[in-house]
PDB file of C-alpha atoms in Angstrom:
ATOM      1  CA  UNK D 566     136.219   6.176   8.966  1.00  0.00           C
ATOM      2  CA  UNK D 567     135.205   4.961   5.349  1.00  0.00           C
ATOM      3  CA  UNK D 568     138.156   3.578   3.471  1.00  0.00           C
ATOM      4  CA  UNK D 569     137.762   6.381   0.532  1.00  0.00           C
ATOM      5  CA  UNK D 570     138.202   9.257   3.324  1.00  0.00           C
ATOM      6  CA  UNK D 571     141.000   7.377   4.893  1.00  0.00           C
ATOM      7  CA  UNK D 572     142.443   7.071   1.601  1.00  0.00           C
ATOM      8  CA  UNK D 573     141.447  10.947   0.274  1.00  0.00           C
ATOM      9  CA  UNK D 574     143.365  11.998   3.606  1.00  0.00           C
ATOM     10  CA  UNK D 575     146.941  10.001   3.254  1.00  0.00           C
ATOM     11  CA  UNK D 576     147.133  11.672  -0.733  1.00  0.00           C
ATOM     12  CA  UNK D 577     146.719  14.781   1.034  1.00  0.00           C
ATOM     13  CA  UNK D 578     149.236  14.483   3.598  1.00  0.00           C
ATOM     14  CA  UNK D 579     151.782  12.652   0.407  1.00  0.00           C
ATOM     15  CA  UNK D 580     151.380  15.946  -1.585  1.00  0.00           C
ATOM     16  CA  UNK D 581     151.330  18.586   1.520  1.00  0.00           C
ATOM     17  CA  UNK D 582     154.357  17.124   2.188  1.00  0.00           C
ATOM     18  CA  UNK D 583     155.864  17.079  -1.271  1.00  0.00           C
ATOM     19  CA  UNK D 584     155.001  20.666  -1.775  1.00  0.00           C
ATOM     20  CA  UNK D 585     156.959  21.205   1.511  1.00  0.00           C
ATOM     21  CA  UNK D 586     159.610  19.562   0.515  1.00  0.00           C
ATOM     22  CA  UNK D 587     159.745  21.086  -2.813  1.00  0.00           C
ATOM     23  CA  UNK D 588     159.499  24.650  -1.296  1.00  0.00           C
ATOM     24  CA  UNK D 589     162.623  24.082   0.756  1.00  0.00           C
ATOM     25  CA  UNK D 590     164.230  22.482  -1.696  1.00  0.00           C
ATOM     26  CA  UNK D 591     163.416  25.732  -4.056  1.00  0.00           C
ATOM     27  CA  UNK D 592     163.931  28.115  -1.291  1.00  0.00           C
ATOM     28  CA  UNK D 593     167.582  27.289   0.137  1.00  0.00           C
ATOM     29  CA  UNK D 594     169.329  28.076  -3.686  1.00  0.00           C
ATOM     30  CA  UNK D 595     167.447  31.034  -3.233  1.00  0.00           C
ATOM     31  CA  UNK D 596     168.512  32.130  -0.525  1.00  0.00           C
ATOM     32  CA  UNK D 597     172.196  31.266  -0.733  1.00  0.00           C
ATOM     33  CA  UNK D 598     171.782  33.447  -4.155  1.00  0.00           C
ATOM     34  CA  UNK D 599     170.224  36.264  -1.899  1.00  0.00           C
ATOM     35  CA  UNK D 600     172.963  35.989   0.636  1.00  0.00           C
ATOM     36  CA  UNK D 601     175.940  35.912  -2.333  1.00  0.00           C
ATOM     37  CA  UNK D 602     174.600  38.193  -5.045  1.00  0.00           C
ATOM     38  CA  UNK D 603     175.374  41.707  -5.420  1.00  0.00           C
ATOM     39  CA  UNK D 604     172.323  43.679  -6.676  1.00  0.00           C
ATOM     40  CA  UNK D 605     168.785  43.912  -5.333  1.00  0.00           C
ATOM     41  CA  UNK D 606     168.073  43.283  -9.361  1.00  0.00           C
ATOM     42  CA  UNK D 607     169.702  40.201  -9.801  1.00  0.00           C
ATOM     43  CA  UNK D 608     168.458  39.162  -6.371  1.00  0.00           C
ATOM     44  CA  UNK D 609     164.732  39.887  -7.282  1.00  0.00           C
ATOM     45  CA  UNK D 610     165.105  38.331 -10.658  1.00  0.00           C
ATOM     46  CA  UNK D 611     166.016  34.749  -8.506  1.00  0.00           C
ATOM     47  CA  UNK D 612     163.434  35.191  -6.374  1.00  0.00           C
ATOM     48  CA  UNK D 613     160.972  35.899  -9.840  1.00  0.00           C
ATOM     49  CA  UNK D 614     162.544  32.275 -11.078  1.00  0.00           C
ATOM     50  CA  UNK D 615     162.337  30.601  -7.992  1.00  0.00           C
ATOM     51  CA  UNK D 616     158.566  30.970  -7.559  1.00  0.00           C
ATOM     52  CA  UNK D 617     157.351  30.195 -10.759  1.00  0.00           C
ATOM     53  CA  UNK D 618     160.117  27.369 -10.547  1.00  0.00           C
ATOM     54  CA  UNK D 619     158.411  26.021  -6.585  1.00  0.00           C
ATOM     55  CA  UNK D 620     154.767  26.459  -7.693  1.00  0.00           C
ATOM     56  CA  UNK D 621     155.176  24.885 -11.145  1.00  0.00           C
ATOM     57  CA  UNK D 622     157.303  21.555  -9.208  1.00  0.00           C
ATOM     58  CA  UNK D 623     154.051  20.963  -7.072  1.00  0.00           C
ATOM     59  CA  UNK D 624     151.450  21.001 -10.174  1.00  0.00           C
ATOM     60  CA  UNK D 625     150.400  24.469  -9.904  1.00  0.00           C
ATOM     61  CA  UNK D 626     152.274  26.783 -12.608  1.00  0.00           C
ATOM     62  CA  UNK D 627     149.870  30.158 -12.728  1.00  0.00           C
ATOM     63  CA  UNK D 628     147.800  30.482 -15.961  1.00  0.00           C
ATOM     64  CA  UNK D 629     147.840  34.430 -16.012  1.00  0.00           C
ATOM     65  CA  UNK D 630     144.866  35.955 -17.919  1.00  0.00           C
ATOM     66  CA  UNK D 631     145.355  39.808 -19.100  1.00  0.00           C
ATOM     67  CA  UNK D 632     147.876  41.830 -19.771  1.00  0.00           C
ATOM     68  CA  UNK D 633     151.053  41.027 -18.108  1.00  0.00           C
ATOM     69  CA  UNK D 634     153.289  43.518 -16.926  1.00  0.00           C
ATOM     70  CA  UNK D 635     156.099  44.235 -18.939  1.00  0.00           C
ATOM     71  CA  UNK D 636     159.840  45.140 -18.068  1.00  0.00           C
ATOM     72  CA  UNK D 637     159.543  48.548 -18.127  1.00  0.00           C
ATOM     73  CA  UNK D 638     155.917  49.473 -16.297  1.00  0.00           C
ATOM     74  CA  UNK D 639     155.913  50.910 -13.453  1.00  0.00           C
ATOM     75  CA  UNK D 640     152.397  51.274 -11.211  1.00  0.00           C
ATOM     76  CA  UNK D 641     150.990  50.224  -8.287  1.00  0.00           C
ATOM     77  CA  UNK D 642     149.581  46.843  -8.685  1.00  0.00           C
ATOM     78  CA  UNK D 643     146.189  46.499  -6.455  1.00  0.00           C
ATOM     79  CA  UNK D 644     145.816  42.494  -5.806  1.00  0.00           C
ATOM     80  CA  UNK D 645     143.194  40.608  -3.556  1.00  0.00           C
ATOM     81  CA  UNK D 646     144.703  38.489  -0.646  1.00  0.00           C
ATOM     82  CA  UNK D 647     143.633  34.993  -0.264  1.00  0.00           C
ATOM     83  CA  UNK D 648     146.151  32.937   1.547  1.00  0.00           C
ATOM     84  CA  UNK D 649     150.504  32.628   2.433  1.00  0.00           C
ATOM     85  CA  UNK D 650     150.638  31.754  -1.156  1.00  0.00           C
ATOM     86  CA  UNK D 651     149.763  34.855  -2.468  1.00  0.00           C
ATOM     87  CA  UNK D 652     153.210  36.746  -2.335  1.00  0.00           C
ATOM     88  CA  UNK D 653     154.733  33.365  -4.272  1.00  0.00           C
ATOM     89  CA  UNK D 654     152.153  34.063  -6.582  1.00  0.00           C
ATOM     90  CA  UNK D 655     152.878  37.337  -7.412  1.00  0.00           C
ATOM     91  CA  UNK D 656     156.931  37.228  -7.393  1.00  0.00           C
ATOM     92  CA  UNK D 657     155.939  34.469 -10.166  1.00  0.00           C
ATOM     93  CA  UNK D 658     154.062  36.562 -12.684  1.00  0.00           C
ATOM     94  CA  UNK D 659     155.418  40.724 -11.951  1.00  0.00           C
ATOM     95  CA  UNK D 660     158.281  41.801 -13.301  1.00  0.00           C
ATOM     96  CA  UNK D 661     161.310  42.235 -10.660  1.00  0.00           C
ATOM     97  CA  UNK D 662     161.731  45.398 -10.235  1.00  0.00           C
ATOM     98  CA  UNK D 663     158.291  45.323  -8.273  1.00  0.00           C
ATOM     99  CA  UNK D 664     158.372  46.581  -4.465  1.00  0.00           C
ATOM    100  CA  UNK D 665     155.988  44.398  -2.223  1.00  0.00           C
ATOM    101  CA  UNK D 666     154.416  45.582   1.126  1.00  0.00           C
ATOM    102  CA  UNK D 667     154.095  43.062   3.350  1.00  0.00           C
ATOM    103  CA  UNK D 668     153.025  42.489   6.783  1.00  0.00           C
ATOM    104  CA  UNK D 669     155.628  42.801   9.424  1.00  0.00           C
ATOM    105  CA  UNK D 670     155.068  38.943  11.373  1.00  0.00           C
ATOM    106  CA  UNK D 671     156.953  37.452   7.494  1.00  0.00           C
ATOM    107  CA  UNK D 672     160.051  38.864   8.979  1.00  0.00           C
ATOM    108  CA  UNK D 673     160.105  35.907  11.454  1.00  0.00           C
ATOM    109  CA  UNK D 674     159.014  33.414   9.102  1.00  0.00           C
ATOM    110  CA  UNK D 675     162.753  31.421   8.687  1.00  0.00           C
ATOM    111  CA  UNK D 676     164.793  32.055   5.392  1.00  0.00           C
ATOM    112  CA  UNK D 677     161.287  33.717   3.852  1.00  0.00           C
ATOM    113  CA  UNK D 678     161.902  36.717   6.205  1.00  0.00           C
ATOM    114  CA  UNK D 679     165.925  36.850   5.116  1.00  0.00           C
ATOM    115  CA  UNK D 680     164.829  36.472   1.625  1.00  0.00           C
ATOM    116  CA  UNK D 681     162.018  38.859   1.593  1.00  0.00           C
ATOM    117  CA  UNK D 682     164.735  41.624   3.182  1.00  0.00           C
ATOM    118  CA  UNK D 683     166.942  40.917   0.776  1.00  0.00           C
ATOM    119  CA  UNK D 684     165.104  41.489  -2.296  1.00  0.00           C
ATOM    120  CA  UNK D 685     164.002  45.085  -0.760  1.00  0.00           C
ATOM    121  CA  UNK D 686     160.222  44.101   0.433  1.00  0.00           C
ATOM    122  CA  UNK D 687     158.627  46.719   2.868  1.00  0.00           C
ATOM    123  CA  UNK D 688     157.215  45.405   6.039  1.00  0.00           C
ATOM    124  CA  UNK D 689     154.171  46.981   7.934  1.00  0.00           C
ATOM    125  CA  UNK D 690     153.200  46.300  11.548  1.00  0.00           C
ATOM    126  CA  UNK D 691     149.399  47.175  11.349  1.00  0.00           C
ATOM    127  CA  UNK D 692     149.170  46.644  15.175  1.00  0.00           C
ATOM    128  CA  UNK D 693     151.213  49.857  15.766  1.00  0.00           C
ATOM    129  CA  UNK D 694     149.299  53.287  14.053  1.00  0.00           C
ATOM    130  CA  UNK D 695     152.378  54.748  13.963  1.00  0.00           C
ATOM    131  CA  UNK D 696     154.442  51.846  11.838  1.00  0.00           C
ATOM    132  CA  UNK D 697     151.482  52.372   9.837  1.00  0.00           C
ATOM    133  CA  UNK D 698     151.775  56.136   9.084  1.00  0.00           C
ATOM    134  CA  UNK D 699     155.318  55.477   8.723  1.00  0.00           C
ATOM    135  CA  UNK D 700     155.116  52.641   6.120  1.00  0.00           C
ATOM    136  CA  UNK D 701     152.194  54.652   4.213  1.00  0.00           C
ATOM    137  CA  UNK D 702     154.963  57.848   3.911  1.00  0.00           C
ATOM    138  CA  UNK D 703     157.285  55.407   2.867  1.00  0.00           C
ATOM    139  CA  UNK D 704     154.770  53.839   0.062  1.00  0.00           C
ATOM    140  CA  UNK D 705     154.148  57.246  -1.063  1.00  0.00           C
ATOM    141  CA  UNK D 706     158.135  58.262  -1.416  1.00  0.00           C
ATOM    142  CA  UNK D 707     158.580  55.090  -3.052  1.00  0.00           C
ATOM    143  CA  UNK D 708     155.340  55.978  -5.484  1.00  0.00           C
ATOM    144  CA  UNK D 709     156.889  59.736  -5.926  1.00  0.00           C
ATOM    145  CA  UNK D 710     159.844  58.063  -6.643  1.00  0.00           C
ATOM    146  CA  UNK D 711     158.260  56.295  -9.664  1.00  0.00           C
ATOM    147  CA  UNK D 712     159.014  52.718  -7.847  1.00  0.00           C
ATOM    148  CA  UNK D 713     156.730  49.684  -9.016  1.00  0.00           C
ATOM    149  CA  UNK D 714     154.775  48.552  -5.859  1.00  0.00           C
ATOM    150  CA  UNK D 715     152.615  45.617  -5.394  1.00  0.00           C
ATOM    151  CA  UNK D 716     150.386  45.701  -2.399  1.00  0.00           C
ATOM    152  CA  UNK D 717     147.390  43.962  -0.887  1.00  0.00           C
ATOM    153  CA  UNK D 718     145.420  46.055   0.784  1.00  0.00           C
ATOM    154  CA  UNK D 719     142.948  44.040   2.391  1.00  0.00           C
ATOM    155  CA  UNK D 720     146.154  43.222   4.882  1.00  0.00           C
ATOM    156  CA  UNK D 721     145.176  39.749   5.855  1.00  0.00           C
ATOM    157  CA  UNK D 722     143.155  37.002   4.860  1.00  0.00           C
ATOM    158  CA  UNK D 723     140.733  34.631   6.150  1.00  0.00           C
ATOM    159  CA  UNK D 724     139.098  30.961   5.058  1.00  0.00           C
ATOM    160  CA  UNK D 725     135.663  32.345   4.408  1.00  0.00           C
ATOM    161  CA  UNK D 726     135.642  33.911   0.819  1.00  0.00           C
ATOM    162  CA  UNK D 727     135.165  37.557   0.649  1.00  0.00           C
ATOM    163  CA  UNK D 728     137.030  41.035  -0.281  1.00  0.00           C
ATOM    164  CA  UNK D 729     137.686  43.005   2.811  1.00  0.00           C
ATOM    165  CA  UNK D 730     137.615  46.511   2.942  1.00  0.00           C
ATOM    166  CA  UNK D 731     140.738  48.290   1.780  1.00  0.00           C
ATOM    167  CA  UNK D 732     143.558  50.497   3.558  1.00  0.00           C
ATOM    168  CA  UNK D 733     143.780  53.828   1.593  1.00  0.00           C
ATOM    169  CA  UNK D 734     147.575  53.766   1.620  1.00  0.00           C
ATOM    170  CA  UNK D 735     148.172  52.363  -2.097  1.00  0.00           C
ATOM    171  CA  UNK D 736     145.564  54.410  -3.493  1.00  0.00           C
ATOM    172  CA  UNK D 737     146.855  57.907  -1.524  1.00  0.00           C
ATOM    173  CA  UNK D 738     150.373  56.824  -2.945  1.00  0.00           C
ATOM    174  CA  UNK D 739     149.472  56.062  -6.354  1.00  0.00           C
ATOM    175  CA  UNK D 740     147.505  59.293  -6.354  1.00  0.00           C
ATOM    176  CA  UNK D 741     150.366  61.271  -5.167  1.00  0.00           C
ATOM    177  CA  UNK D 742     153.165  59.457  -7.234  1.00  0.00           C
ATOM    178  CA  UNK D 743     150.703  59.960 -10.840  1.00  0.00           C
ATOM    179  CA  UNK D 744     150.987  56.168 -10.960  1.00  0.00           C
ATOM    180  CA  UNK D 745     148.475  54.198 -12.368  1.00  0.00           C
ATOM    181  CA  UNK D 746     146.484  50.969 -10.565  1.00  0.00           C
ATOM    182  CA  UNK D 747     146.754  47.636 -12.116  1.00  0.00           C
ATOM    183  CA  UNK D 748     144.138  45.661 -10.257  1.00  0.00           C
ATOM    184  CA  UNK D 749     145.105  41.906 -10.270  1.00  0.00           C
ATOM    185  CA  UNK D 750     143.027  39.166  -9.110  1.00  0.00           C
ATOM    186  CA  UNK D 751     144.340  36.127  -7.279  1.00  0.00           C
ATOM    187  CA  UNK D 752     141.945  32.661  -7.509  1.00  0.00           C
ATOM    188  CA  UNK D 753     142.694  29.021  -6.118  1.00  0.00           C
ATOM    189  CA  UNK D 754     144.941  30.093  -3.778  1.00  0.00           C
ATOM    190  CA  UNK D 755     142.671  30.249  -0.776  1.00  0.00           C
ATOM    191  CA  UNK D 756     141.497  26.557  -1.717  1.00  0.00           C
ATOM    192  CA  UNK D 757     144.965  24.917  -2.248  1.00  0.00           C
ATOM    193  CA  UNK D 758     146.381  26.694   1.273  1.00  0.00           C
ATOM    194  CA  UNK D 759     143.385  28.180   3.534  1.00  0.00           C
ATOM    195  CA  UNK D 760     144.158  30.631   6.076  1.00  0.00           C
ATOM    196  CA  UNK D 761     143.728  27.696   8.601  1.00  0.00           C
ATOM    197  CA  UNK D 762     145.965  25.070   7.827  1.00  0.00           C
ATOM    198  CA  UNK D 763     149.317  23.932   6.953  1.00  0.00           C
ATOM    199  CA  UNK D 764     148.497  21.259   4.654  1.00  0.00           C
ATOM    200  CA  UNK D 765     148.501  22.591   0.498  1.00  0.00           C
ATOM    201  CA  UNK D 766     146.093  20.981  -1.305  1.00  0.00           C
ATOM    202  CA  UNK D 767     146.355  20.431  -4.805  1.00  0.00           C
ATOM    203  CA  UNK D 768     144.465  23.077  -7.176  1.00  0.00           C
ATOM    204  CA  UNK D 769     145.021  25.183 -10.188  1.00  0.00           C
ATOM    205  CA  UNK D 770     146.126  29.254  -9.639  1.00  0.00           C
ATOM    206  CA  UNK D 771     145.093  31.952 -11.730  1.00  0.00           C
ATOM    207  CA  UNK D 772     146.154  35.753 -11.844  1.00  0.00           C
ATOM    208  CA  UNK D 773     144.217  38.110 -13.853  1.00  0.00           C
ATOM    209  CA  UNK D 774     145.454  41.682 -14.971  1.00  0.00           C
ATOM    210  CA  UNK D 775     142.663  43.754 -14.842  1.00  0.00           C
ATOM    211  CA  UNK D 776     142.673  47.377 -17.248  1.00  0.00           C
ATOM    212  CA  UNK D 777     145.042  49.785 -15.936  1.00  0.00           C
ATOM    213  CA  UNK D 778     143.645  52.525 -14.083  1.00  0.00           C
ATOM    214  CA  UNK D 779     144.631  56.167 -14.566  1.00  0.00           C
ATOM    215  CA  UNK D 780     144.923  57.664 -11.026  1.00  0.00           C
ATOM    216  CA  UNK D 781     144.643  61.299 -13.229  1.00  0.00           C
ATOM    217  CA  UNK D 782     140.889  60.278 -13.883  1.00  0.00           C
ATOM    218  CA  UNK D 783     139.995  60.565 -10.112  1.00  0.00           C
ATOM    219  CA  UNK D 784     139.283  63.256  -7.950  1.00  0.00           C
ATOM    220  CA  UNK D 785     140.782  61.301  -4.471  1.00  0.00           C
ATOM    221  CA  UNK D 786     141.745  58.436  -3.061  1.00  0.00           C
ATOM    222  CA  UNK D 787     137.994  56.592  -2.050  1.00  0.00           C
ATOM    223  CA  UNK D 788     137.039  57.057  -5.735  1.00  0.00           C
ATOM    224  CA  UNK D 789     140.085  55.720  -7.002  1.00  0.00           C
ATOM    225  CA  UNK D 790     139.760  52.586  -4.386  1.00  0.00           C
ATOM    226  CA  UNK D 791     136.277  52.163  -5.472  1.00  0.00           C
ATOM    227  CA  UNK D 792     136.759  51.985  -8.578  1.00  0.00           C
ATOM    228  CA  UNK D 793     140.376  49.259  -8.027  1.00  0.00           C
ATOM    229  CA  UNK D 794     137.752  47.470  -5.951  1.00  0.00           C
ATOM    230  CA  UNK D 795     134.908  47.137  -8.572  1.00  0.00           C
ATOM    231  CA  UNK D 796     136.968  45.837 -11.225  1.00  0.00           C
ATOM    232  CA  UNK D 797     138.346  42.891  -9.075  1.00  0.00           C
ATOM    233  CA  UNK D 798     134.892  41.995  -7.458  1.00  0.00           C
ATOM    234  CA  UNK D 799     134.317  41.737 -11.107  1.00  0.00           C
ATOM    235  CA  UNK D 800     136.591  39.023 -11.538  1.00  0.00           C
ATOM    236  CA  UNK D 801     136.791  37.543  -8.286  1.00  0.00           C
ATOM    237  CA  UNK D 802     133.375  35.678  -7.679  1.00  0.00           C
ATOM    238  CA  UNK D 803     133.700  36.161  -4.184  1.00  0.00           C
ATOM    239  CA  UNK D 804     130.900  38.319  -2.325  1.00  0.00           C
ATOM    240  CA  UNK D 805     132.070  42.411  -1.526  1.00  0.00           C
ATOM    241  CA  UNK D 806     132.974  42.335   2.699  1.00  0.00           C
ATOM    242  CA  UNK D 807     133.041  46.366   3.007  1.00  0.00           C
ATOM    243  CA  UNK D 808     130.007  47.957   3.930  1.00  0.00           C
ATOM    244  CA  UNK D 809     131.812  51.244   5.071  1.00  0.00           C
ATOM    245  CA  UNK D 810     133.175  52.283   1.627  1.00  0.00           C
ATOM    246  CA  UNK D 811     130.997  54.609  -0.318  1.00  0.00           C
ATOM    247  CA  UNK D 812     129.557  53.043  -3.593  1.00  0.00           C
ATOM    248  CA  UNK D 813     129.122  54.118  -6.844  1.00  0.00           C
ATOM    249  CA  UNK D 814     125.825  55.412  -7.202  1.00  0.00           C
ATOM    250  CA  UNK D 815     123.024  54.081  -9.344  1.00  0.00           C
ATOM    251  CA  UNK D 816     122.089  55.717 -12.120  1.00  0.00           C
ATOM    252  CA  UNK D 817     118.463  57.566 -12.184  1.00  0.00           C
ATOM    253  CA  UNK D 818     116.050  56.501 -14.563  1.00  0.00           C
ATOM    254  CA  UNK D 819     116.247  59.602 -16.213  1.00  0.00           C
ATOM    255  CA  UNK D 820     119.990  58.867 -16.418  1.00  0.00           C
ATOM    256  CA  UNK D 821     119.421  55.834 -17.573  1.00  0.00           C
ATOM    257  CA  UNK D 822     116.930  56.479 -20.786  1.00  0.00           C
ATOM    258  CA  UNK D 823     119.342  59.402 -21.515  1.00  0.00           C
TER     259      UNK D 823
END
């Protein structure tokens, strides 16, 4: 092996294993803060300093681009999924009084699954159709309830670049709740920690806020994810995955001289 790739592979171990390090050395306050606090508010608001505190230690702080979310917004915030980072990312830039879905196998993940409980995340096991319907009643209770909710809808991720096709569940709920869709859009996250491996790499992250969406504009749900889904290809650079979800029609040429 060629002295430059043994040498390009030992900085990469150093820093995967400083990031690990710095994670658990992040992650333990937080959790001990979980475990003592009262409040799911002043537990969320840790959690909100304790990413952007981790991420920024190991050389990636998020550069947001958009409008941020302020204090008092409440919508359903529509974000591409790229890698395990992603749910750092976002505690990092929303607000705390945002609800995340997540998949059900973080649970088991050690002191991420007690910390994820504790600041009120909802888990969905997508194996099991009727955990699904469940969790998508529960999303739209929470919506109807006027709740914040941050959700990926894709569900899972993979190495290869691409935006999977979407589960209708935020979109129904937003629809149903009258709350609007903030589509955000996640970059560098599936480069610095691919779907693959355990080993971070070092790499900027950027979130973008993309123009809120008024659900009241729509007549259902696939219009409304259509739409969520146009604006982040937009922004994302990565190629469109669903072939099953109706597109936007083109415009005659009639329509288009007129």
């Amino acid at each position: 092996m060629p002295f430059t790739a043994i040498a390009s592979f030992s900085v990469r171990i150093l820093y995967a294993g400083y990031a690990w390090f710095m994670l658990i050395f992040v992650v333990i306050p937080v959790a001990v803060c979980c475990l003592l606090l009262p409040g799911e508010d002043r537990r969320r608001a840790v959690a909100r300093r304790g990413a952007a505190t981790m991420l920024r230690l190991i050389g990636s702080g998020v550069t947001v681009r958009g409008t941020a979310l302020g204090e008092d917004d409440s919508a359903v915030v529509v974000a591409n999924h790229q890698s395990y980072l992603d749910g750092i990312i976002l505690a990092a830039v929303l607000p705390p009084h945002y609800t995340f879905l997540i998949k059900r196998e973080m649970v088991r993940v050690p002191i991420a699954g007690f910390v994820l409980r504790r600041i009120g995340s909802q888990f969905v096991d997508r194996s099991s159709a009727n955990h699904r319907h469940r969790s998508a009643r529960r999303l739209v209770e929470s919506a109807r309830e006027g709740q914040a909710l941050a959700v990926f809808p894709e569900g899972t991720f993979d190495r290869e670049p691409g935006l999977k096709p979407f589960r209708m569940g935020a979109f129904r709920a937003a629809m149903l709740g009258k709350l609007s869709i903030v589509p955000v859009v996640i970059t560098g996250s599936r480069t610095k920690l691919p779907a693959d491996s355990w080993l971070p790499r070092p790499g900027p992250l950027t979130v973008e806020f993309c123009p809120r969406i008024a659900t009241a504009d729509f007549e259902d749900e696939l219009s409304l994810a259509r739409e969520t889904r146009r604006a982040i290809l937009e922004r994302l650079g990565e190629p469109d995955l669903d072939t099953a979800l109706p597109k936007q029609p083109e415009p005659s040429a009639a329509e288009a001289r007129s």
